[in-house]
GROMACS .gro file of C-alpha atoms in nm:
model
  371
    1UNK     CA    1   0.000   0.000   0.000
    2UNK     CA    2   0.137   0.357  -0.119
    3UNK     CA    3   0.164   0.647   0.129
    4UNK     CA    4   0.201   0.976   0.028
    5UNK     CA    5   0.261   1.239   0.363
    6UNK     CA    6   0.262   1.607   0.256
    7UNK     CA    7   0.369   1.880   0.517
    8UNK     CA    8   0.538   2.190   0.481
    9UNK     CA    9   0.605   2.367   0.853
   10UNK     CA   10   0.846   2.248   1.120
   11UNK     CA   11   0.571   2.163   1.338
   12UNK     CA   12   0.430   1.878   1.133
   13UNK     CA   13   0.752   1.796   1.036
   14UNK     CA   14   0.806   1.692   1.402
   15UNK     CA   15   0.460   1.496   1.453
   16UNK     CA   16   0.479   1.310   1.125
   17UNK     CA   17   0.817   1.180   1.166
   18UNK     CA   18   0.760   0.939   1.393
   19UNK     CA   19   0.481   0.805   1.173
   20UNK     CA   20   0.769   0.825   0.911
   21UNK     CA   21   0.979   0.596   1.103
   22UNK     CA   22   0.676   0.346   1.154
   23UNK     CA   23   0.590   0.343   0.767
   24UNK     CA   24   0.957   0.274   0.670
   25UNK     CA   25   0.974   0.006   0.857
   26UNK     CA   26   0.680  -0.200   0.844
   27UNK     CA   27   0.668  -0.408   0.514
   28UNK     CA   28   0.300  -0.361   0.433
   29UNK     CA   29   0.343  -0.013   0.324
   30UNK     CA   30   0.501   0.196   0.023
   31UNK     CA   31   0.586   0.511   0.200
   32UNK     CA   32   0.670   0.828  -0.015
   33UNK     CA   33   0.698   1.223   0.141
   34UNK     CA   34   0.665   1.530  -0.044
   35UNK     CA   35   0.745   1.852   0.176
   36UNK     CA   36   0.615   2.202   0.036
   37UNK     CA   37   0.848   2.358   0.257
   38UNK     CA   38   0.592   2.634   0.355
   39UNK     CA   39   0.856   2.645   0.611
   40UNK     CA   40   1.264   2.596   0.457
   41UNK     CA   41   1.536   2.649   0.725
   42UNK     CA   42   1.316   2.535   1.028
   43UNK     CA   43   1.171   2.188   0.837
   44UNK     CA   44   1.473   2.125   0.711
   45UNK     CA   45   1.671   2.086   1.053
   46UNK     CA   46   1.392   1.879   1.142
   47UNK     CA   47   1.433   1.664   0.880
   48UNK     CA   48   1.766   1.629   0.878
   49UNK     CA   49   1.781   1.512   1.276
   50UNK     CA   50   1.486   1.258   1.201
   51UNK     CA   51   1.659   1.096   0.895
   52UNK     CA   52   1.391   1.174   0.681
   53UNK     CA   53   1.476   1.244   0.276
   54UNK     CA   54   1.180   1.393   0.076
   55UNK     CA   55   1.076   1.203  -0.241
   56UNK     CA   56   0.918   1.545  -0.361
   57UNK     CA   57   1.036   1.871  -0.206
   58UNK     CA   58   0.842   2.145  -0.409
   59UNK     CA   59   1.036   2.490  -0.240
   60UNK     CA   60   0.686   2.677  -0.196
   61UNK     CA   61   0.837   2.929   0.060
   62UNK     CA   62   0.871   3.300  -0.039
   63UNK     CA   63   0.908   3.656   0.208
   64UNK     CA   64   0.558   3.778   0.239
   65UNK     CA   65   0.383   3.577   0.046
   66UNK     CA   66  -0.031   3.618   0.100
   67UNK     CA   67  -0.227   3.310   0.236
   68UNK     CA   68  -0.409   3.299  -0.097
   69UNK     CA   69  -0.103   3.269  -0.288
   70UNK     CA   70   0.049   2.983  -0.082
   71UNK     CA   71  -0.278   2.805  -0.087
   72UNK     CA   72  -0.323   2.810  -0.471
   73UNK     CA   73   0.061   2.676  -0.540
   74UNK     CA   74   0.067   2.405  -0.316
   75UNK     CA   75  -0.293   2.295  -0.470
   76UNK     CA   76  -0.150   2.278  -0.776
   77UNK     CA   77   0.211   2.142  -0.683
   78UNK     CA   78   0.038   1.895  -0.467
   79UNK     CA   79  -0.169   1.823  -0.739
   80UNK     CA   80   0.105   1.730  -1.006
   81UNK     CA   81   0.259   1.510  -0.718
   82UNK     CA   82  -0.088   1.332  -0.687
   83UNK     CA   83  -0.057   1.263  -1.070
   84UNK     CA   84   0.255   1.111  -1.060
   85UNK     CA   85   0.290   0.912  -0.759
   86UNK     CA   86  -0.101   0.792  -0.734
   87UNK     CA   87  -0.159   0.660  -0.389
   88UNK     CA   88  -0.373   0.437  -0.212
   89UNK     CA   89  -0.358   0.714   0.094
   90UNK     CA   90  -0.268   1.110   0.131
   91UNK     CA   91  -0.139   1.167   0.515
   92UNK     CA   92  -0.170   1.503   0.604
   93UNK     CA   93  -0.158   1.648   0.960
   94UNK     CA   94  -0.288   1.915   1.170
   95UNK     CA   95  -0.430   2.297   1.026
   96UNK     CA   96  -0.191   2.480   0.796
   97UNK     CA   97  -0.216   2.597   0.488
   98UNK     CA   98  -0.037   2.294   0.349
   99UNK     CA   99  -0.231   2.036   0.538
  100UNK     CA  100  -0.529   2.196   0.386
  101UNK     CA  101  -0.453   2.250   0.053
  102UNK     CA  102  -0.287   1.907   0.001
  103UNK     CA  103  -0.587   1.727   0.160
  104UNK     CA  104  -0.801   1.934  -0.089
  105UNK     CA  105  -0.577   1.801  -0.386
  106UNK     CA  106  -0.625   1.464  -0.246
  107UNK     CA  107  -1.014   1.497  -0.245
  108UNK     CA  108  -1.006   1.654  -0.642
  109UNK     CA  109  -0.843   1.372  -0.704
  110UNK     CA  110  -1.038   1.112  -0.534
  111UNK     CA  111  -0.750   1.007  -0.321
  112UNK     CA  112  -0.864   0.905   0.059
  113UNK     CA  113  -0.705   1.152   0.312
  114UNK     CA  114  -0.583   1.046   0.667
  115UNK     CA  115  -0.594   1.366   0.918
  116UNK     CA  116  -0.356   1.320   1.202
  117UNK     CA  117  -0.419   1.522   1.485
  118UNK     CA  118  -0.812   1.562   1.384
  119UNK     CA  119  -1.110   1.695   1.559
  120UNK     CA  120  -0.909   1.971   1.738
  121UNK     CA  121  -1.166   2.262   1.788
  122UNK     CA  122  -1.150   2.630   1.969
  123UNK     CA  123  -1.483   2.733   1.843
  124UNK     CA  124  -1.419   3.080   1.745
  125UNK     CA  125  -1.327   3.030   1.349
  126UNK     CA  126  -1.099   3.371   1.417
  127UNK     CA  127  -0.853   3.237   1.657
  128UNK     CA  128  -0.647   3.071   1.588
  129UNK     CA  129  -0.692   3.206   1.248
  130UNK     CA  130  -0.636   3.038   1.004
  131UNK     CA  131  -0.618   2.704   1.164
  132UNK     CA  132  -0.928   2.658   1.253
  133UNK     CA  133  -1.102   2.684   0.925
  134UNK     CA  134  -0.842   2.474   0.811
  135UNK     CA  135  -0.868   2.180   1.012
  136UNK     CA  136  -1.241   2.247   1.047
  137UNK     CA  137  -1.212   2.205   0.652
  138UNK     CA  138  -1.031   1.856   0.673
  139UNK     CA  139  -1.289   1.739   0.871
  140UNK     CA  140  -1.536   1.744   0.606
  141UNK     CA  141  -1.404   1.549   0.362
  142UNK     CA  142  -1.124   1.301   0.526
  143UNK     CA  143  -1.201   0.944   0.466
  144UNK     CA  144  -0.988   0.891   0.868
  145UNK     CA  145  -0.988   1.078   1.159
  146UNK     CA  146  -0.679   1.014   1.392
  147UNK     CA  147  -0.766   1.167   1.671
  148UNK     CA  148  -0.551   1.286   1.965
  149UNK     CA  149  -0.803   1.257   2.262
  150UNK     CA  150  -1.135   1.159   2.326
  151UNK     CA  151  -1.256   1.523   2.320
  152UNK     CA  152  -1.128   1.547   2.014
  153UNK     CA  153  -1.317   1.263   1.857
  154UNK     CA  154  -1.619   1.394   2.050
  155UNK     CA  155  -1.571   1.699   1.823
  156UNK     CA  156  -1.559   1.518   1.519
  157UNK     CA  157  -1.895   1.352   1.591
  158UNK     CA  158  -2.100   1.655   1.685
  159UNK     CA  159  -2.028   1.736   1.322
  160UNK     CA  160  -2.170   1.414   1.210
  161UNK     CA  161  -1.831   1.234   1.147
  162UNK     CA  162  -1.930   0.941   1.061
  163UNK     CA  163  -1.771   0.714   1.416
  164UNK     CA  164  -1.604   0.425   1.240
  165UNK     CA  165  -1.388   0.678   1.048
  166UNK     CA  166  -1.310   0.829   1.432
  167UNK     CA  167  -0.992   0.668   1.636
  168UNK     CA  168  -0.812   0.817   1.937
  169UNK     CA  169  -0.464   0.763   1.862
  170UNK     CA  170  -0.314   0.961   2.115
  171UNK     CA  171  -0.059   1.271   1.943
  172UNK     CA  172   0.228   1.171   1.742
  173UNK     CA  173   0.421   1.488   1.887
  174UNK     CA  174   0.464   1.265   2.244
  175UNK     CA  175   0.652   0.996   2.047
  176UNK     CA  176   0.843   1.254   1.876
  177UNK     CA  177   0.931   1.429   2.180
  178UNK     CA  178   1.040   1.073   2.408
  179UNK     CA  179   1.269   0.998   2.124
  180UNK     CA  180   1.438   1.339   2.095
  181UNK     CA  181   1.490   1.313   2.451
  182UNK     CA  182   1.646   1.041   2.403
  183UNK     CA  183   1.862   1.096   2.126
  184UNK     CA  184   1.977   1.446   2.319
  185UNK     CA  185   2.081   1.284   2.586
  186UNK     CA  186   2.319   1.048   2.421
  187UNK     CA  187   2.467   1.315   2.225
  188UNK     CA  188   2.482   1.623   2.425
  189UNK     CA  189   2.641   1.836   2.148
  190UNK     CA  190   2.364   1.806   1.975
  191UNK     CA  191   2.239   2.100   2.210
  192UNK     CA  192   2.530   2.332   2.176
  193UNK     CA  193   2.331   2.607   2.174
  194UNK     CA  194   2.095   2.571   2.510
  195UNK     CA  195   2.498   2.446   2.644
  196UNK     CA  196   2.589   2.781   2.618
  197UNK     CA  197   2.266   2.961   2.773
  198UNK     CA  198   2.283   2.730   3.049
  199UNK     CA  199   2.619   2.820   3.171
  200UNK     CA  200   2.534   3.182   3.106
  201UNK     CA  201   2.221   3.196   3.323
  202UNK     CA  202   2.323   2.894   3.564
  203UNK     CA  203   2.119   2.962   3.919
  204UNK     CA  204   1.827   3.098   3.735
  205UNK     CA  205   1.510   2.923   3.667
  206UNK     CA  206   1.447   2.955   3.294
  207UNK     CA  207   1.108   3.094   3.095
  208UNK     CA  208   1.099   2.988   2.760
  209UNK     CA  209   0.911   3.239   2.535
  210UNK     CA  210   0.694   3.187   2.194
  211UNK     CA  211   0.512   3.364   2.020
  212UNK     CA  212   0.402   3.355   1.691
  213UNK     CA  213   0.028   3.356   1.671
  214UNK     CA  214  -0.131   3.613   1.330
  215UNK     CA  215  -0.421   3.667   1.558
  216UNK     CA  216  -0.118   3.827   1.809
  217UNK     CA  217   0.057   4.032   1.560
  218UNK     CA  218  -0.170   4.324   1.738
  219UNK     CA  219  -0.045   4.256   2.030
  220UNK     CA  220   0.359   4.162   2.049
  221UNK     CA  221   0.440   4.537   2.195
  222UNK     CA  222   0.213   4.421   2.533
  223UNK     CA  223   0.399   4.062   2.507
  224UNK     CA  224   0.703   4.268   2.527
  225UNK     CA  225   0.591   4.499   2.780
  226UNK     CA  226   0.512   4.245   2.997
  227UNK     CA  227   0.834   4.023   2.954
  228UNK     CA  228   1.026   4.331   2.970
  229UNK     CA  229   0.856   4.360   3.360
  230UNK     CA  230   0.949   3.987   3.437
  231UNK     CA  231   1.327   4.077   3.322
  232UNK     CA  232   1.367   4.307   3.626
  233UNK     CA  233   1.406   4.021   3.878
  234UNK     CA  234   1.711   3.883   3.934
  235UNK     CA  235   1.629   3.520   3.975
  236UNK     CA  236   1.480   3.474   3.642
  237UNK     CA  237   1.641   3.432   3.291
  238UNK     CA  238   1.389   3.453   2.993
  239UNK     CA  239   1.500   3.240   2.647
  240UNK     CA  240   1.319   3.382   2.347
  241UNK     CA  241   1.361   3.204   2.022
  242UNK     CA  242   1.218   3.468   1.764
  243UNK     CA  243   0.995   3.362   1.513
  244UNK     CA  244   1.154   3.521   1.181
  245UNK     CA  245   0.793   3.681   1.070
  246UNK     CA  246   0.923   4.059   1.069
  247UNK     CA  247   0.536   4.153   1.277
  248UNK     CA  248   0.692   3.956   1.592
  249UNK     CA  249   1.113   3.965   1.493
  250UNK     CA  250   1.093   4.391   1.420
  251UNK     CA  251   0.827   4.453   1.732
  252UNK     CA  252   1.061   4.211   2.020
  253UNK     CA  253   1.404   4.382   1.821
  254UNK     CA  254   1.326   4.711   1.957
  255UNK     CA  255   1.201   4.633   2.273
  256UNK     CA  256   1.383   4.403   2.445
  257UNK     CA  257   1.733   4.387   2.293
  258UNK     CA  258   2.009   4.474   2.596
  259UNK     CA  259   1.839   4.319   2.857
  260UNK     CA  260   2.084   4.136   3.074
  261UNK     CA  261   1.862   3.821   3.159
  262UNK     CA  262   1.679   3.811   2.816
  263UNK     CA  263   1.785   3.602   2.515
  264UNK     CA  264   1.670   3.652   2.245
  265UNK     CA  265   1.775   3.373   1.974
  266UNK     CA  266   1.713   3.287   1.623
  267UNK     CA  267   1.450   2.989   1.631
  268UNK     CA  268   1.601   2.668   1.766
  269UNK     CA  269   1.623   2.319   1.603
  270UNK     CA  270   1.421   2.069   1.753
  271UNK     CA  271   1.739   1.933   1.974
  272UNK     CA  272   1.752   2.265   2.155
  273UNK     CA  273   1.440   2.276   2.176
  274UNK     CA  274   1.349   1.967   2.358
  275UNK     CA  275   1.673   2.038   2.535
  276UNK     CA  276   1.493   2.390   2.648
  277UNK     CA  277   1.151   2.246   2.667
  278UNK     CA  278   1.334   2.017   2.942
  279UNK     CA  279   1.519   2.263   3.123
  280UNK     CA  280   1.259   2.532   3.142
  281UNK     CA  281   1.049   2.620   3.471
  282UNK     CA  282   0.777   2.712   3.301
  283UNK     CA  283   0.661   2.825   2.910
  284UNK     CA  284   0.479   3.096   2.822
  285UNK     CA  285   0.373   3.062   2.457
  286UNK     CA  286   0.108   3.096   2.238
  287UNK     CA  287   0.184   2.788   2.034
  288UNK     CA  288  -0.025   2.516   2.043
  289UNK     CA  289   0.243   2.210   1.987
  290UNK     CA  290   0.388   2.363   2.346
  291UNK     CA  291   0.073   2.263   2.534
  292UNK     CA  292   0.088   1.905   2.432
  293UNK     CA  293   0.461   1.853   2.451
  294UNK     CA  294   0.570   2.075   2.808
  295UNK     CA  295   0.345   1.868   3.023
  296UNK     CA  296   0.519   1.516   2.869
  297UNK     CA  297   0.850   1.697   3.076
  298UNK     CA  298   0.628   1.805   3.360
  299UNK     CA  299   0.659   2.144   3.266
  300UNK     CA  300   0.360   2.437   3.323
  301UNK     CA  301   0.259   2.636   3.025
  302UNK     CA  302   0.100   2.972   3.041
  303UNK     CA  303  -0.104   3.047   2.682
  304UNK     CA  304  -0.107   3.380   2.548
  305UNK     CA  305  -0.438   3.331   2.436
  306UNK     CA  306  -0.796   3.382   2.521
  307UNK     CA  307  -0.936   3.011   2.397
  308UNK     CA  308  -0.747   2.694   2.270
  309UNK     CA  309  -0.802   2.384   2.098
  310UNK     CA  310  -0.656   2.217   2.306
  311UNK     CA  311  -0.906   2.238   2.634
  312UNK     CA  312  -0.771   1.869   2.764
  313UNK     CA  313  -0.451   2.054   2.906
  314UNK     CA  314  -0.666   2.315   3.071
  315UNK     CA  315  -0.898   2.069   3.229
  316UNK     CA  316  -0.547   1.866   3.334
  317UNK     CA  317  -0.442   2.133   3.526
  318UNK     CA  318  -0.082   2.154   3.283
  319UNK     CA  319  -0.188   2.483   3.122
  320UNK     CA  320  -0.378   2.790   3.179
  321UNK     CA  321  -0.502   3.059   2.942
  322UNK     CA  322  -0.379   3.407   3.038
  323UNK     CA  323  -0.412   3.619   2.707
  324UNK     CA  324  -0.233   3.895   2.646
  325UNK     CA  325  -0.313   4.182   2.888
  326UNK     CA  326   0.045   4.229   3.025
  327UNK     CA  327  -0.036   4.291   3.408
  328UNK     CA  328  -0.216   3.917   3.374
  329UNK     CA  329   0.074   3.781   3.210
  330UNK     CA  330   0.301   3.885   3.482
  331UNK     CA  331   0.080   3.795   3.739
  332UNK     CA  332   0.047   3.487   3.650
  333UNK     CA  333   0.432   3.366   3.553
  334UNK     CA  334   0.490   3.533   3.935
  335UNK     CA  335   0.238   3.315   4.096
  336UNK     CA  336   0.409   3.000   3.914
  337UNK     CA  337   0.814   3.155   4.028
  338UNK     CA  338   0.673   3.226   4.383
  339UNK     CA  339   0.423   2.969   4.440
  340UNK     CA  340   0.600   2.615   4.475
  341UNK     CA  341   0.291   2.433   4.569
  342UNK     CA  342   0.100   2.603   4.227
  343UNK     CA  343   0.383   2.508   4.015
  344UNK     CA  344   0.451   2.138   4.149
  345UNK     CA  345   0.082   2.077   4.118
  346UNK     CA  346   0.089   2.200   3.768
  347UNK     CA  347   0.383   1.976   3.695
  348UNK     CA  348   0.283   1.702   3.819
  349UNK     CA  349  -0.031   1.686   3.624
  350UNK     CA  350  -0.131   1.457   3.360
  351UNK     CA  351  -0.043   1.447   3.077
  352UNK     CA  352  -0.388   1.384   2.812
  353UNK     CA  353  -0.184   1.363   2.478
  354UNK     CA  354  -0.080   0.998   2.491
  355UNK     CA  355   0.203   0.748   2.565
  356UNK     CA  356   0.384   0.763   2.275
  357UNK     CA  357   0.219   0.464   2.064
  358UNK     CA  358   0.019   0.684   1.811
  359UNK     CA  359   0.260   0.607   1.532
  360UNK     CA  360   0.186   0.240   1.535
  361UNK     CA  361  -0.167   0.287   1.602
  362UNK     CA  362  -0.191   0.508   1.315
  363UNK     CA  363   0.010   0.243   1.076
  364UNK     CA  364  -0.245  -0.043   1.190
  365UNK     CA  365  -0.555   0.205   1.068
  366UNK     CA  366  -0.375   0.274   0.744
  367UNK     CA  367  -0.374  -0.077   0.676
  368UNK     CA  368  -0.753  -0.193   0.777
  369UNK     CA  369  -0.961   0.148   0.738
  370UNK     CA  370  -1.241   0.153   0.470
  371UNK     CA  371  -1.134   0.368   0.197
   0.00000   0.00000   0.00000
């Protein structure tokens, strides 16, 4: 049976790859991967520390290019993959742009789509904007639903998913994350980079920063504000990989560059990252990957955000929404830095994302779902 996985961003890069691994080695599949490289630099590190080698790597990334645009050449890219390779199965994963417009190449073309990580829902179709129309969009016409947690496939069936299409897989991104750890850990200079800001800030407890978000683009001057309050204390040391979009990279450039106990970094490859993710005493992000994989590590995350897909990790007790008013932002990473008993109980929490079996799973309802 021929697989075809299309992704294009660093974060799908990182839940697909373990699904990667468990294609290539189980003898009942064909397994073929065609990137669009929506993102370049960032996918490719990815791919290069997961030993994964595109069979199609289209090169769709260009500076400032409109959604529109981006979704109209991987349709058609995707599209003359589709033609050539024909298979049984399209994989996509997730909400972006390229999960979307490759699982609506797959439908033109009467190909079956798989949706890894389905049924993820905020209910507001603005944020997180776009994703939520896209994977809201995926939905409708994907012949498998992997879902990540029973909410999830609850979801999926108040929209009148049909329930034998519906599994809860648990999310590929813990089995991605337990083998980075892993592989870190046997070769520490894989993580030169979080080396070096650990010796810098040793006897500081470390707050990893994202922040990426388009709905947030409005607000990255009171993200700053607010991390530029949390750099005045002395215990503290704040790591800030910037994401390269010039609405957060320009905005966090002028306002917190020269602060002793900030860092701010280019993005990190995944190594340092899970390196960082494992070091950190708490993350304050807006991502949404962060609020499945911190809590694997038993580490809180505070999300810049006013709702989430991903309610399972607020009902866990691992994360907790705090927008982006600044004054709530620092009131609530102080609570976690001054309350021990508020961060341990965080911490400690469980973790709803999975055990890190989803890859097989996943394999095992390649092979036996109706088409």
């Amino acid at each position: 049976m021929k697989i075809l996985t299309v992704f294009g961003t660093r974060p799908e890069a990182i839940k697909l790859f373990p699904l990667l691994h468990a294609l290539r080695d189980d003898p009942r599949f064909e397994s073929r991967v065609c990137v669009t490289a929506q993102h370049r630099e960032m996918l490719d590190q990815v791919l290069a520390f997961a030993g994964i080698v595109p069979d199609h790597d289209l090169g769709l990334m260009r500076d400032r290019q409109s959604l529109d645009t981006l979704n109209a050449r991987i349709l058609v890219e995707v599209g003359g993959v589709l033609e050539a390779e024909r298979p049984d199965w399209v994989v996509v994963q997730g909400d972006t742009t390229t999960a979307f417009a490759a699982a609506l190449a797959a439908h033109y073309h009467r190909i079956p789509v798989c949706h890894v990580e389905a049924g993820l829902r905020s209910g507001d179709l603005a944020n997180p904007w776009p994703e939520e129309m896209n994977r809201r969009a995926i939905a409708t016409f994907a012949a498998l639903h992997c879902a990540p947690t029973g909410l999830a496939a609850d979801n999926l069936v108040r929209e009148s998913i049909e329930r034998e299409r519906i599994h809860i897989t648990g999310n590929t991104v813990i089995d991605a994350l337990l083998w980075a750890r892993e592989r870190v850990r046997e070769a520490p200079e894989s993580t030169r980079i979080m080396r070096e800001l650990e010796r810098r800030f040793e006897g500081r407890r470390i707050v990893r920063i994202s922040a990426h978000r388009r709905e947030n683009f409005g607000h990255m001057r009171e993200i700053a504000s607010a991390i530029r309050r949390l750099s005045q204390r002395d215990d503290l040391a704040i790591v800030f990989p910037v994401h390269r979009n010039p609405a957060v990279r320009d905005v966090m450039q002028v306002e917190l560059s020269g602060l002793d106990n900030v860092a701010l970094i280019d993005p990190l490859d995944y190594p340092n990252f899970v390196r960082l993710l494992d070091i950190a005493h708490l993350m304050l992000t807006d991502s949404g990957g962060v609020q499945e994989e911190a809590p694997a590590l038993g580490t809180p995350v505070l999300v810049m955000r006013e709702t989430t897909e991903r309610p399972e990790a607020i009902a866990a007790g691992t994360a907790r929404l705090v927008g982006t008013d600044p004054e709530r932002i620092v009131n609530e990473v102080t609570r976690l830095l001054d309350d021990s008993e508020t961060h341990a109980a965080m911490a400690s929490a469980h973790n709803p994302y999975g055990d890190g079996q989803a890859a097989s799973r996943i394999c095992d309802l390649l092979k036996e779902a109706p088409r």
